[in-house]
């Protein structure tokens, strides 16, 4: 099939002449009955015509918004919502660079019964890292998707900014696909089309078999987004003398799991065909939820009865099609949602052994009086938390559970159950019993001043902690309540890591802390936590923890991302991808995939808690002997773009913090007694304490054994040393 490659200049458009009639149009604005003036709300239902709502394909997330980059053709200025598809928007991102060619994007079903010469137009805007090429596909049976000849090349750049860097790509207005000569499209109630990302090679006949970034020089990214607006299907009326039938609008329906759904009423009529002779059909966008239908009523007054599949929950779009004797058809669509009983999400809980904590939760989608709901719970490990120590409070739909753990370390999964009749809601969460912090950095009082390093604010007895520092290829930068660095993956970096690779990051893009075990102690490290704030679109996205016992004189050892949260997320890599705040704006659609596991941190929304990393299974970090220094580095890389400051900070408020235990070793601590005697001094200590007396002339100094004989008398060990006239220091090495 011949390909038609549409390449548009900035702000340019390919447009067709006006057509006889708009069959359907999606402008994504809120309907007048729900007008709120907000571009963050809207509808996927057609604004002109009626029928199936727009939907994504390939699992891509979506939401409403309004993007800069020139003007699109939507005339509504008070509520100009646009449809954005991409990652972290209620679903997944676009596929990886070499996966899923022509499967991910936006899909529209448009009944063309009674119309010919079908044309489709739309407005489109792409981010810099989105796919450069977009294929138009179509279906004539609602099942199989075929390539249309039209391939869209996205607009690359907007106007240059003050630094000479390309700005936001422009809207491409009036993009079009001509279906007038495509067999099976005209006069077809099952016609649909979609716009999907495409590999460079299949789109152009040359280049790579992979997606390429929209902006030349920018890497393709699964987090790239596409915006759509004013999607319009037009055509010529094949029989102007025959008016299309009408069908009333149907409100969306919501039901609880196991509820029976009453018959849904609607009306139909037609100017030429008697109501009793109109033909009805119905379809569901999700047959795993609703696949059982029956029509009732007569004449103009009809009903639809639907029966959800057993145990199925979710939302489906149901479309009723009414067809007259002349072959013209009209649709009416509504969403039907089946809700499961729910207990609100409870985040991952960290607690000291034996320390009570109270967790609040809410219950929804259970029938009946909330005061009659029975709420219970149980623990997976009675050695950590017993069922008897789960005490419930609250009333109605808002409840609490107070958990008093045992004096032990480890994890327990607490399950909550709310029951009424034959229905129940459940949830579970992890309670991790960890030792106290042994090293912590609290940045809550740090002003917006650039620091080369910051001291720890908590260090357990028996440890010494070095200040937090940056790697040599990062730039120093300021941030309130944090420790900041820029030049991540930047051409300004000493190592010029344009490729933004892990190998380049290991040369110097890191934060560092170091912990030394003092003499007379040993330490075991249990957990490592950190809050991150990535405040620019070009800053590091991928992170990896390593440790070293020689200050990274040789390659460090990667700390595996292990622990209950990572296991729950099925995380198998040793690096994690930051999914919180970026581009200088706060997240707007709830918790990131891992952040929701940790729960929110009250008053600290500007930093994103990374799930706890379990150190208990790292053998080298257990029973660390005295005199040992462990250095930790958090390396960061990813994103070659250098258009902004690309800063990333530890914090805000909470920096790195390490949990563990510190123990004294080598016997009972002893206090040395020193008195003058004839010809010298006598040093003594309890006879029950073993050890070797050492001396030095300076501090710090070179310690050596005291050569004199040790005597024992009256419960004391004593050593008499001749007077030397020099300053001396003594210690008992145990």
XYZ file of C-alpha atoms in Angstrom:
734
model
C 0.000 0.000 0.000
C 1.370 3.435 -0.856
C 2.313 5.526 2.172
C 1.312 9.140 2.570
C 3.832 10.812 4.888
C 2.535 14.089 6.250
C 5.422 16.268 7.433
C 4.328 19.606 8.826
C 6.271 22.752 9.580
C 5.739 24.603 12.828
C 2.138 25.570 13.155
C 1.395 24.220 9.696
C -1.583 22.076 8.767
C -2.946 19.858 6.076
C -6.624 20.575 5.675
C -9.464 19.350 3.477
C -12.348 21.396 2.264
C -15.422 21.672 4.428
C -17.668 18.621 4.297
C -21.403 18.370 4.172
C -21.896 17.336 7.765
C -20.043 16.646 10.985
C -21.017 13.150 12.034
C -19.128 13.137 15.348
C -16.723 15.442 17.137
C -14.737 15.103 20.332
C -13.615 18.454 21.824
C -12.999 16.950 25.302
C -14.555 19.978 27.037
C -16.963 19.496 29.904
C -20.565 19.443 28.660
C -22.573 22.593 29.338
C -24.554 20.781 32.022
C -21.292 20.213 33.911
C -19.458 23.417 32.974
C -16.839 24.275 35.585
C -14.302 26.362 33.679
C -11.551 23.865 34.528
C -9.339 22.405 31.817
C -8.391 19.525 34.125
C -11.896 18.101 33.745
C -13.681 17.097 30.584
C -15.428 14.230 28.815
C -14.449 11.501 26.365
C -17.983 11.367 24.991
C -18.632 13.079 21.640
C -19.582 16.750 21.881
C -21.342 16.567 18.490
C -23.251 13.424 17.662
C -23.539 10.603 20.137
C -21.899 7.271 20.625
C -18.888 5.500 22.043
C -16.491 7.582 24.160
C -12.876 7.932 23.071
C -10.479 5.509 24.723
C -6.807 4.695 24.862
C -5.235 1.562 23.421
C -2.094 -0.269 24.445
C -2.579 0.508 28.139
C -1.538 4.148 27.847
C -2.598 6.443 30.690
C -4.645 9.578 30.076
C -6.062 12.734 31.619
C -7.428 16.151 30.701
C -5.433 19.370 30.693
C -4.341 22.305 28.576
C -0.924 22.601 26.965
C 0.976 25.621 25.707
C 2.634 25.715 22.306
C 0.487 27.836 20.036
C -3.268 27.674 19.629
C -5.406 24.784 18.523
C -8.718 25.082 16.696
C -11.080 24.644 19.660
C -13.177 27.857 19.794
C -14.068 27.408 23.467
C -11.882 29.765 25.491
C -13.548 29.368 28.889
C -13.244 25.573 29.124
C -10.760 24.421 26.469
C -9.863 20.975 27.806
C -7.509 18.814 25.783
C -6.803 15.098 26.006
C -3.320 14.054 27.096
C -1.998 10.527 26.690
C 1.164 9.313 28.400
C 2.837 7.935 31.517
C 1.798 8.550 35.141
C -1.631 9.623 33.920
C -3.749 6.812 35.276
C -2.019 4.032 33.338
C 1.274 3.031 31.777
C 3.478 5.045 29.468
C 4.080 4.348 25.812
C 5.972 1.154 24.948
C 9.740 0.764 25.225
C 11.696 1.855 22.149
C 11.599 -1.480 20.294
C 8.326 -2.914 21.614
C 4.674 -2.819 20.510
C 4.910 -1.093 17.135
C 1.566 0.480 16.160
C -0.322 -0.638 19.282
C -0.425 2.347 21.655
C -2.359 5.576 21.350
C -5.922 6.902 21.018
C -8.987 5.106 19.638
C -12.323 6.450 18.363
C -15.407 4.513 17.181
C -17.634 6.442 14.777
C -20.834 5.047 13.283
C -20.990 6.216 9.634
C -24.311 4.548 8.726
C -26.007 6.748 6.110
C -22.848 8.700 5.261
C -20.127 8.503 2.600
C -16.956 10.403 1.652
C -15.662 9.976 5.212
C -12.936 12.342 6.408
C -11.222 12.598 9.822
C -9.455 15.724 11.131
C -7.804 16.531 14.442
C -5.298 18.776 16.282
C -2.160 17.239 17.795
C 0.774 18.330 19.978
C 3.700 16.091 20.972
C 6.291 16.418 23.709
C 9.979 16.372 22.751
C 10.550 12.752 23.804
C 7.328 11.309 22.381
C 7.368 9.256 19.194
C 8.014 11.294 16.055
C 5.778 9.116 13.857
C 2.083 8.297 14.275
C 0.115 5.862 12.128
C -3.589 6.207 11.381
C -5.353 2.833 11.532
C -8.999 1.924 10.964
C -11.467 -0.919 11.503
C -14.587 -1.862 9.549
C -15.701 -4.654 11.884
C -14.803 -3.195 15.273
C -12.213 -5.949 15.817
C -9.403 -6.002 13.231
C -7.242 -2.881 12.778
C -5.777 -2.037 9.366
C -3.086 0.488 8.422
C -4.289 3.588 6.634
C -1.829 5.260 4.251
C -1.579 8.321 6.512
C 1.480 8.679 8.751
C 1.867 11.849 10.808
C 5.314 13.323 11.471
C 5.010 15.312 14.681
C 6.130 18.951 14.816
C 9.614 19.007 16.319
C 10.180 22.360 18.013
C 8.596 25.512 19.216
C 10.335 28.914 19.200
C 13.805 29.170 20.745
C 14.041 30.242 24.374
C 16.440 32.867 25.744
C 19.237 30.262 25.864
C 18.769 29.327 22.227
C 17.123 25.999 23.060
C 13.986 24.849 21.201
C 10.775 25.482 23.098
C 7.585 23.482 23.437
C 6.517 21.966 20.073
C 3.562 23.688 18.433
C 0.043 22.394 17.994
C -0.455 20.905 14.539
C -3.912 22.075 13.551
C -6.173 20.357 11.057
C -4.299 17.116 10.551
C -6.372 14.843 8.356
C -6.941 11.342 7.033
C -9.057 10.791 3.894
C -11.233 7.650 4.005
C -13.396 8.565 1.007
C -11.928 5.769 -1.135
C -11.287 3.246 1.642
C -13.481 0.158 1.138
C -15.962 -0.598 3.901
C -15.698 2.729 5.733
C -18.776 4.476 4.320
C -22.237 3.572 5.635
C -20.767 1.363 8.383
C -21.948 1.325 12.005
C -18.726 -0.501 13.018
C -16.199 1.996 11.631
C -13.467 3.183 13.957
C -10.017 4.743 13.677
C -7.027 5.175 15.936
C -3.729 7.083 16.092
C -0.805 4.932 17.295
C 2.946 5.468 17.732
C 5.081 3.875 15.016
C 8.686 2.760 14.459
C 10.754 5.005 12.205
C 11.452 2.222 9.679
C 7.844 1.133 9.136
C 6.705 4.766 8.993
C 9.289 6.015 6.484
C 10.871 2.947 4.895
C 14.288 3.834 6.351
C 15.944 4.405 9.708
C 15.667 2.207 12.789
C 13.085 -0.380 13.731
C 12.265 1.544 16.863
C 10.497 4.696 17.985
C 12.593 7.854 17.687
C 12.201 11.030 19.699
C 10.050 13.802 18.310
C 12.686 16.514 18.705
C 15.915 15.781 16.777
C 18.655 15.057 19.312
C 16.184 14.075 22.006
C 15.970 10.448 23.077
C 12.618 8.697 22.716
C 11.095 8.132 26.158
C 8.187 6.031 27.363
C 7.131 9.058 29.402
C 6.615 11.221 26.325
C 3.064 12.497 25.835
C 0.685 13.393 23.019
C -2.165 15.918 23.246
C -5.296 15.717 21.077
C -8.214 18.047 20.474
C -11.071 18.678 18.017
C -11.165 15.116 16.669
C -13.826 15.280 13.964
C -15.481 12.752 11.639
C -17.273 14.276 8.636
C -19.079 12.923 5.614
C -21.773 13.385 2.991
C -25.360 12.415 3.774
C -26.220 9.561 1.368
C -29.983 10.147 1.682
C -30.833 13.693 2.781
C -34.531 12.919 2.526
C -34.284 10.351 5.317
C -33.728 11.781 8.766
C -31.678 9.744 11.228
C -33.575 8.200 14.154
C -33.251 9.695 17.622
C -32.458 8.066 20.939
C -32.498 9.744 24.323
C -29.347 10.374 26.340
C -28.752 7.845 29.100
C -27.137 8.778 32.408
C -24.121 6.842 33.603
C -24.925 3.931 35.926
C -23.068 2.872 39.069
C -23.743 -0.360 40.951
C -22.130 -2.251 43.813
C -20.674 -5.695 43.301
C -23.412 -8.361 43.557
C -26.155 -5.743 43.136
C -28.836 -6.375 40.524
C -29.133 -3.447 38.105
C -32.699 -2.210 37.417
C -33.789 -1.943 33.754
C -32.359 1.208 32.123
C -35.060 3.280 30.394
C -34.650 5.241 27.147
C -36.807 6.494 24.280
C -36.464 6.180 20.502
C -38.232 7.759 17.526
C -37.904 8.404 13.786
C -39.582 10.742 11.319
C -40.113 8.089 8.644
C -40.043 4.702 10.439
C -42.538 3.696 13.119
C -40.928 3.341 16.542
C -41.968 -0.298 16.745
C -40.047 -1.060 13.518
C -36.769 0.539 14.588
C -33.987 -1.981 15.120
C -31.958 -1.948 18.338
C -28.507 -3.396 19.006
C -26.069 -2.960 21.874
C -22.360 -3.410 22.541
C -19.973 -3.178 25.489
C -16.377 -1.937 25.379
C -15.493 -4.535 28.048
C -17.277 -7.829 27.544
C -15.498 -9.343 30.553
C -17.594 -6.969 32.699
C -20.895 -6.775 30.764
C -21.774 -9.251 28.037
C -25.397 -10.084 28.808
C -28.127 -7.777 27.477
C -31.860 -7.860 26.851
C -34.227 -5.212 25.519
C -37.699 -4.582 26.866
C -40.585 -2.170 26.351
C -42.338 -1.266 23.113
C -42.886 1.623 20.744
C -40.933 4.682 21.757
C -40.408 3.566 25.371
C -37.739 0.910 25.716
C -35.531 -0.569 28.417
C -32.161 -2.282 28.515
C -31.360 -4.891 31.153
C -27.687 -5.686 31.735
C -26.174 -8.388 33.938
C -22.542 -8.056 35.063
C -20.339 -11.119 34.818
C -19.928 -12.932 38.150
C -17.323 -11.252 40.320
C -16.396 -8.697 37.647
C -15.673 -5.090 38.594
C -14.656 -2.000 36.629
C -16.111 0.395 34.072
C -17.392 -0.252 30.560
C -18.896 1.945 27.894
C -22.244 0.604 26.687
C -23.528 1.815 23.318
C -27.107 1.342 22.087
C -27.576 1.662 18.322
C -31.003 2.394 16.794
C -31.358 1.888 13.006
C -34.258 2.968 10.819
C -35.694 1.312 7.691
C -33.551 3.549 5.474
C -30.311 2.330 7.064
C -29.473 5.443 9.077
C -28.452 4.849 12.659
C -27.939 6.840 15.852
C -26.167 5.839 19.048
C -26.443 6.628 22.726
C -23.619 5.649 25.080
C -23.207 5.610 28.817
C -20.652 4.351 31.309
C -21.610 1.497 33.619
C -19.384 1.004 36.670
C -19.443 -1.915 39.078
C -17.724 -0.984 42.330
C -16.089 -3.479 44.681
C -16.271 -3.077 48.449
C -13.162 -1.154 49.464
C -11.046 -0.337 52.460
C -8.818 2.651 51.765
C -5.141 2.048 51.074
C -2.892 1.941 54.134
C 0.771 2.695 53.515
C 3.812 0.771 54.582
C 4.299 1.282 58.346
C 7.715 1.549 60.059
C 7.654 1.250 63.841
C 9.994 0.516 66.729
C 9.423 -2.831 68.475
C 6.844 -2.494 71.252
C 5.836 1.025 70.170
C 2.054 1.385 69.498
C 0.802 3.098 66.376
C -2.706 4.041 65.233
C -3.721 3.806 61.579
C -6.876 5.433 60.171
C -8.808 3.936 57.259
C -12.187 4.301 55.580
C -14.684 1.791 54.174
C -16.742 2.356 51.013
C -19.072 0.493 48.659
C -20.661 -1.760 51.252
C -24.470 -1.739 51.475
C -26.450 -1.010 54.614
C -25.876 1.089 57.714
C -22.118 1.638 58.264
C -22.650 1.359 62.020
C -23.600 -2.292 61.516
C -20.490 -3.216 59.559
C -18.226 -5.678 61.374
C -14.525 -4.808 61.233
C -11.835 -7.351 62.147
C -8.179 -8.000 61.422
C -5.363 -10.487 61.702
C -1.583 -10.640 61.557
C 0.573 -12.945 59.449
C 3.177 -13.347 62.217
C 2.160 -13.457 65.892
C 5.827 -13.179 66.914
C 5.748 -9.643 65.516
C 2.104 -8.606 65.963
C -0.600 -10.691 67.634
C -4.250 -10.571 66.614
C -5.124 -9.607 70.177
C -3.013 -6.455 69.805
C -5.118 -5.140 66.930
C -7.621 -2.824 68.621
C -10.289 -1.175 66.448
C -11.881 2.224 66.960
C -13.853 4.845 65.077
C -17.407 4.560 63.802
C -19.405 4.318 60.602
C -17.254 4.395 57.487
C -14.256 5.956 59.270
C -12.335 3.522 61.461
C -8.947 3.116 63.138
C -6.767 0.239 64.225
C -4.191 0.576 66.992
C -1.323 -1.881 66.660
C 0.970 -2.751 69.547
C 3.845 -4.846 68.180
C 5.941 -7.330 70.109
C 9.558 -6.690 71.109
C 10.954 -8.262 67.945
C 12.360 -7.239 64.571
C 10.984 -8.088 61.144
C 7.796 -7.868 59.082
C 4.176 -8.717 59.675
C 1.337 -8.287 57.190
C -1.782 -6.929 58.883
C -5.064 -7.704 57.076
C -8.251 -5.690 57.662
C -11.730 -6.994 56.854
C -15.098 -5.176 56.895
C -18.162 -7.433 56.605
C -21.873 -7.007 56.105
C -24.056 -9.928 55.074
C -22.430 -11.844 52.211
C -20.122 -8.982 51.235
C -16.774 -7.905 52.562
C -14.021 -5.397 51.907
C -10.384 -6.217 52.573
C -6.957 -4.644 52.502
C -3.552 -5.398 53.953
C -0.389 -3.545 54.715
C 3.109 -4.226 55.984
C 4.186 -3.403 59.518
C 7.974 -3.448 59.656
C 9.550 -3.561 63.112
C 12.952 -1.949 62.743
C 15.619 -0.814 65.179
C 16.061 2.887 65.838
C 17.977 5.262 63.582
C 21.725 5.096 64.143
C 22.581 7.872 61.653
C 20.205 10.529 60.305
C 20.338 13.831 58.432
C 17.512 16.216 59.288
C 17.415 19.129 56.846
C 14.213 20.746 58.152
C 16.067 23.889 59.301
C 18.487 24.186 56.358
C 18.151 27.634 54.685
C 18.327 28.297 50.954
C 22.126 28.561 50.968
C 24.642 26.562 48.951
C 26.602 24.180 51.179
C 29.560 22.029 50.172
C 28.502 19.521 52.836
C 26.062 19.131 55.722
C 26.636 17.370 59.041
C 24.503 14.557 60.355
C 21.992 15.479 63.053
C 21.835 12.104 64.807
C 24.667 9.626 65.418
C 24.368 6.674 67.784
C 26.980 6.096 70.495
C 29.728 3.951 69.032
C 29.549 5.451 65.544
C 31.068 8.431 63.760
C 29.320 9.871 60.693
C 30.954 11.992 58.005
C 29.001 14.909 56.464
C 26.934 14.325 53.333
C 28.794 15.446 50.202
C 28.412 15.538 46.406
C 30.452 13.777 43.764
C 33.121 15.823 41.935
C 31.194 16.029 38.648
C 28.111 17.585 40.248
C 27.587 21.276 40.813
C 26.755 22.748 44.205
C 23.293 24.254 44.406
C 21.004 25.551 47.138
C 17.560 24.457 48.231
C 15.489 25.119 51.316
C 15.297 22.101 53.656
C 17.547 19.913 51.551
C 20.967 19.199 50.078
C 20.947 19.945 46.382
C 23.116 19.218 43.331
C 22.898 20.143 39.661
C 24.757 19.304 36.432
C 23.439 15.731 36.558
C 24.105 14.244 33.098
C 25.047 17.689 31.872
C 27.578 18.994 29.368
C 28.723 21.170 32.259
C 29.866 18.072 34.130
C 33.606 17.436 34.265
C 33.032 14.040 32.642
C 30.602 15.417 30.050
C 28.168 12.463 30.307
C 26.016 13.374 27.309
C 24.829 9.801 26.982
C 23.469 9.994 30.528
C 24.626 6.465 31.273
C 25.306 4.556 34.461
C 28.998 4.299 33.521
C 29.284 8.092 33.358
C 27.429 8.517 36.632
C 29.891 6.231 38.408
C 32.631 8.728 37.541
C 31.224 11.328 39.896
C 27.446 11.925 39.842
C 26.472 10.902 43.381
C 25.600 11.858 46.950
C 27.818 10.301 49.637
C 27.694 9.529 53.360
C 30.172 7.496 55.440
C 29.832 5.734 58.803
C 32.764 4.582 60.986
C 32.423 2.060 63.811
C 34.272 3.326 66.892
C 36.734 1.340 68.941
C 35.058 -1.016 71.394
C 31.880 -1.392 69.317
C 30.387 -3.351 66.444
C 27.429 -2.394 64.261
C 24.780 -4.140 62.167
C 22.862 -2.060 59.635
C 19.204 -2.925 59.021
C 17.673 -0.393 56.624
C 18.497 2.554 54.397
C 15.988 5.312 53.618
C 16.074 8.552 51.691
C 13.759 11.293 50.437
C 14.450 12.693 46.975
C 13.249 15.813 45.213
C 13.877 15.874 41.471
C 13.029 19.436 40.528
C 13.833 19.687 36.834
C 12.865 17.765 33.735
C 16.473 17.056 32.748
C 17.763 15.803 36.094
C 18.651 12.227 36.908
C 15.859 9.651 36.666
C 17.658 6.410 37.540
C 19.361 5.760 40.858
C 21.541 3.078 42.412
C 22.931 2.625 45.942
C 26.434 1.215 46.435
C 28.689 0.689 49.456
C 32.442 0.373 49.893
C 34.871 -0.429 52.695
C 37.817 1.417 51.102
C 36.209 4.719 50.166
C 35.583 3.511 46.614
C 39.286 3.174 45.883
C 38.021 0.154 43.993
C 34.570 -0.410 42.512
C 31.772 -0.384 45.049
C 29.159 -3.068 45.678
C 25.590 -2.486 44.490
C 22.955 -2.723 47.199
C 20.078 -4.831 45.851
C 16.631 -3.275 46.085
C 15.211 -5.835 48.437
C 12.549 -5.566 51.071
C 8.811 -5.955 51.364
C 7.834 -2.895 49.320
C 10.108 -3.731 46.409
C 8.882 -7.330 46.446
C 5.266 -6.159 46.441
C 6.084 -4.054 43.387
C 7.747 -7.098 41.742
C 10.898 -5.012 41.438
C 13.802 -7.157 40.229
C 16.376 -4.551 39.166
C 19.127 -3.128 41.357
C 18.358 0.424 40.239
C 15.140 2.340 40.819
C 13.453 4.953 38.647
C 12.308 8.155 40.283
C 8.549 8.580 39.787
C 7.747 11.583 41.929
C 7.922 15.344 41.502
C 9.582 16.694 38.372
C 9.622 19.699 36.051
C 9.270 22.009 39.039
C 5.646 21.075 39.700
C 4.032 18.857 42.276
C 2.360 15.589 41.243
C -1.339 16.117 40.510
C -2.759 12.614 40.257
C -2.037 10.865 43.535
C 0.867 8.752 44.616
C 3.512 7.481 42.260
C 3.604 3.701 41.913
C 6.133 3.201 44.688
C 5.290 6.294 46.716
C 1.794 5.004 47.433
C 3.391 1.999 49.108
C 5.190 4.225 51.582
C 2.226 6.424 52.355
C 2.309 10.207 52.440
C 4.594 12.159 54.728
C 2.617 14.868 56.467
C 3.992 18.359 55.863
C 6.751 17.054 53.593
C 5.015 16.909 50.237
C 7.940 18.500 48.427
C 10.043 15.374 48.890
C 9.252 11.843 47.787
C 10.054 8.964 50.155
C 11.819 6.098 48.418
C 10.806 2.688 49.794
C 12.997 1.317 52.567
C 15.942 -0.724 51.325
C 16.490 -3.828 53.462
C 20.139 -4.228 54.512
C 19.666 -7.201 56.830
C 20.442 -9.670 54.036
C 23.697 -7.899 53.074
C 26.111 -10.056 55.082
C 29.020 -7.573 54.914
C 26.898 -4.926 56.641
C 26.232 -7.118 59.676
C 28.576 -7.293 62.698
C 30.824 -4.601 61.227
C 33.951 -4.524 63.449
C 35.495 -1.514 65.150
C 37.662 0.705 62.995
C 35.698 -0.037 59.823
C 34.326 2.751 57.646
C 31.376 2.056 55.342
C 30.877 4.598 52.551
C 27.496 4.804 50.814
C 26.942 6.492 47.448
C 23.671 7.182 45.652
C 24.472 7.428 41.928
C 22.066 9.078 39.468
C 21.754 9.159 35.682
C 19.271 9.369 32.815
C 17.953 12.147 30.549
C 20.391 13.679 28.084
C 18.371 16.883 27.818
C 20.283 19.902 29.173
C 17.722 22.630 28.619
C 17.368 23.494 32.297
C 19.164 23.302 35.628
C 18.594 19.536 36.022
C 18.862 19.699 39.802
C 18.030 16.845 42.155
C 18.140 17.070 45.930
C 18.202 14.881 48.987
C 15.204 15.910 51.067
C 13.274 18.005 51.524
C 13.340 17.771 55.320
C 14.594 14.210 55.603
C 17.928 13.255 54.121
C 19.528 9.813 54.304
C 18.811 7.851 57.463
C 20.121 4.479 58.492
C 18.620 2.048 61.000
C 20.575 -0.580 62.839
C 22.086 -1.698 66.149
C 25.359 -0.771 67.813
C 26.860 -2.982 70.537
C 29.864 -2.729 72.840
C 32.368 -5.541 72.449
C 35.464 -6.820 74.228
C 34.175 -7.132 77.774
C 33.071 -4.716 80.470
C 34.281 -1.123 80.030
C 36.830 -0.171 82.661
C 37.947 3.127 84.200
C 41.677 3.431 84.736
C 42.902 4.844 88.039
C 46.204 6.749 88.156
C 48.066 7.802 91.340
C 51.580 9.019 92.051
C 53.854 6.620 93.944
C 57.486 6.794 94.889
C 59.550 6.875 91.694
C 56.651 6.821 89.302
C 52.908 6.386 88.770
C 50.618 3.455 89.391
C 47.768 2.613 86.981
C 44.970 0.323 88.180
C 41.717 -1.245 86.992
C 39.314 -3.904 88.282
C 40.819 -7.400 88.402
C 37.644 -8.763 86.797
C 38.323 -6.828 83.594
C 40.710 -8.338 81.094
C 42.778 -6.319 78.651
C 46.225 -5.076 77.687
C 47.486 -1.698 78.905
C 48.710 0.537 76.067
C 50.476 3.910 76.114
C 51.120 6.847 73.760
C 52.766 10.259 74.004
C 50.342 12.141 71.699
C 46.691 12.066 70.643
C 45.951 10.754 68.181
C 49.061 8.646 68.448
C 50.740 5.329 67.966
C 49.691 3.053 70.802
C 52.112 0.422 72.139
C 51.979 -2.138 74.921
C 53.221 -0.993 78.340
C 56.125 -3.391 79.124
C 55.894 -3.376 82.937
C 54.578 -6.378 84.862
C 50.898 -6.490 85.841
C 50.292 -7.238 89.526
C 47.010 -8.123 91.228
C 46.144 -7.062 94.795
C 42.871 -6.355 96.679
C 40.659 -6.847 93.600
C 42.754 -4.569 91.386
C 45.265 -5.092 88.626
C 48.130 -2.598 88.834
C 51.126 -1.495 86.796
C 53.839 0.814 88.156
C 55.613 2.958 85.577
C 58.728 5.109 86.159
C 58.306 8.856 85.792
C 59.570 10.068 82.428
C 58.834 13.777 82.607
C 56.895 13.560 79.299
C 53.104 13.771 78.746
C 51.641 10.273 78.452
C 48.273 8.732 77.663
C 47.020 5.278 78.565
C 44.166 2.983 77.525
C 43.096 -0.589 78.177
C 42.718 -2.509 74.913
C 40.004 -5.118 75.423
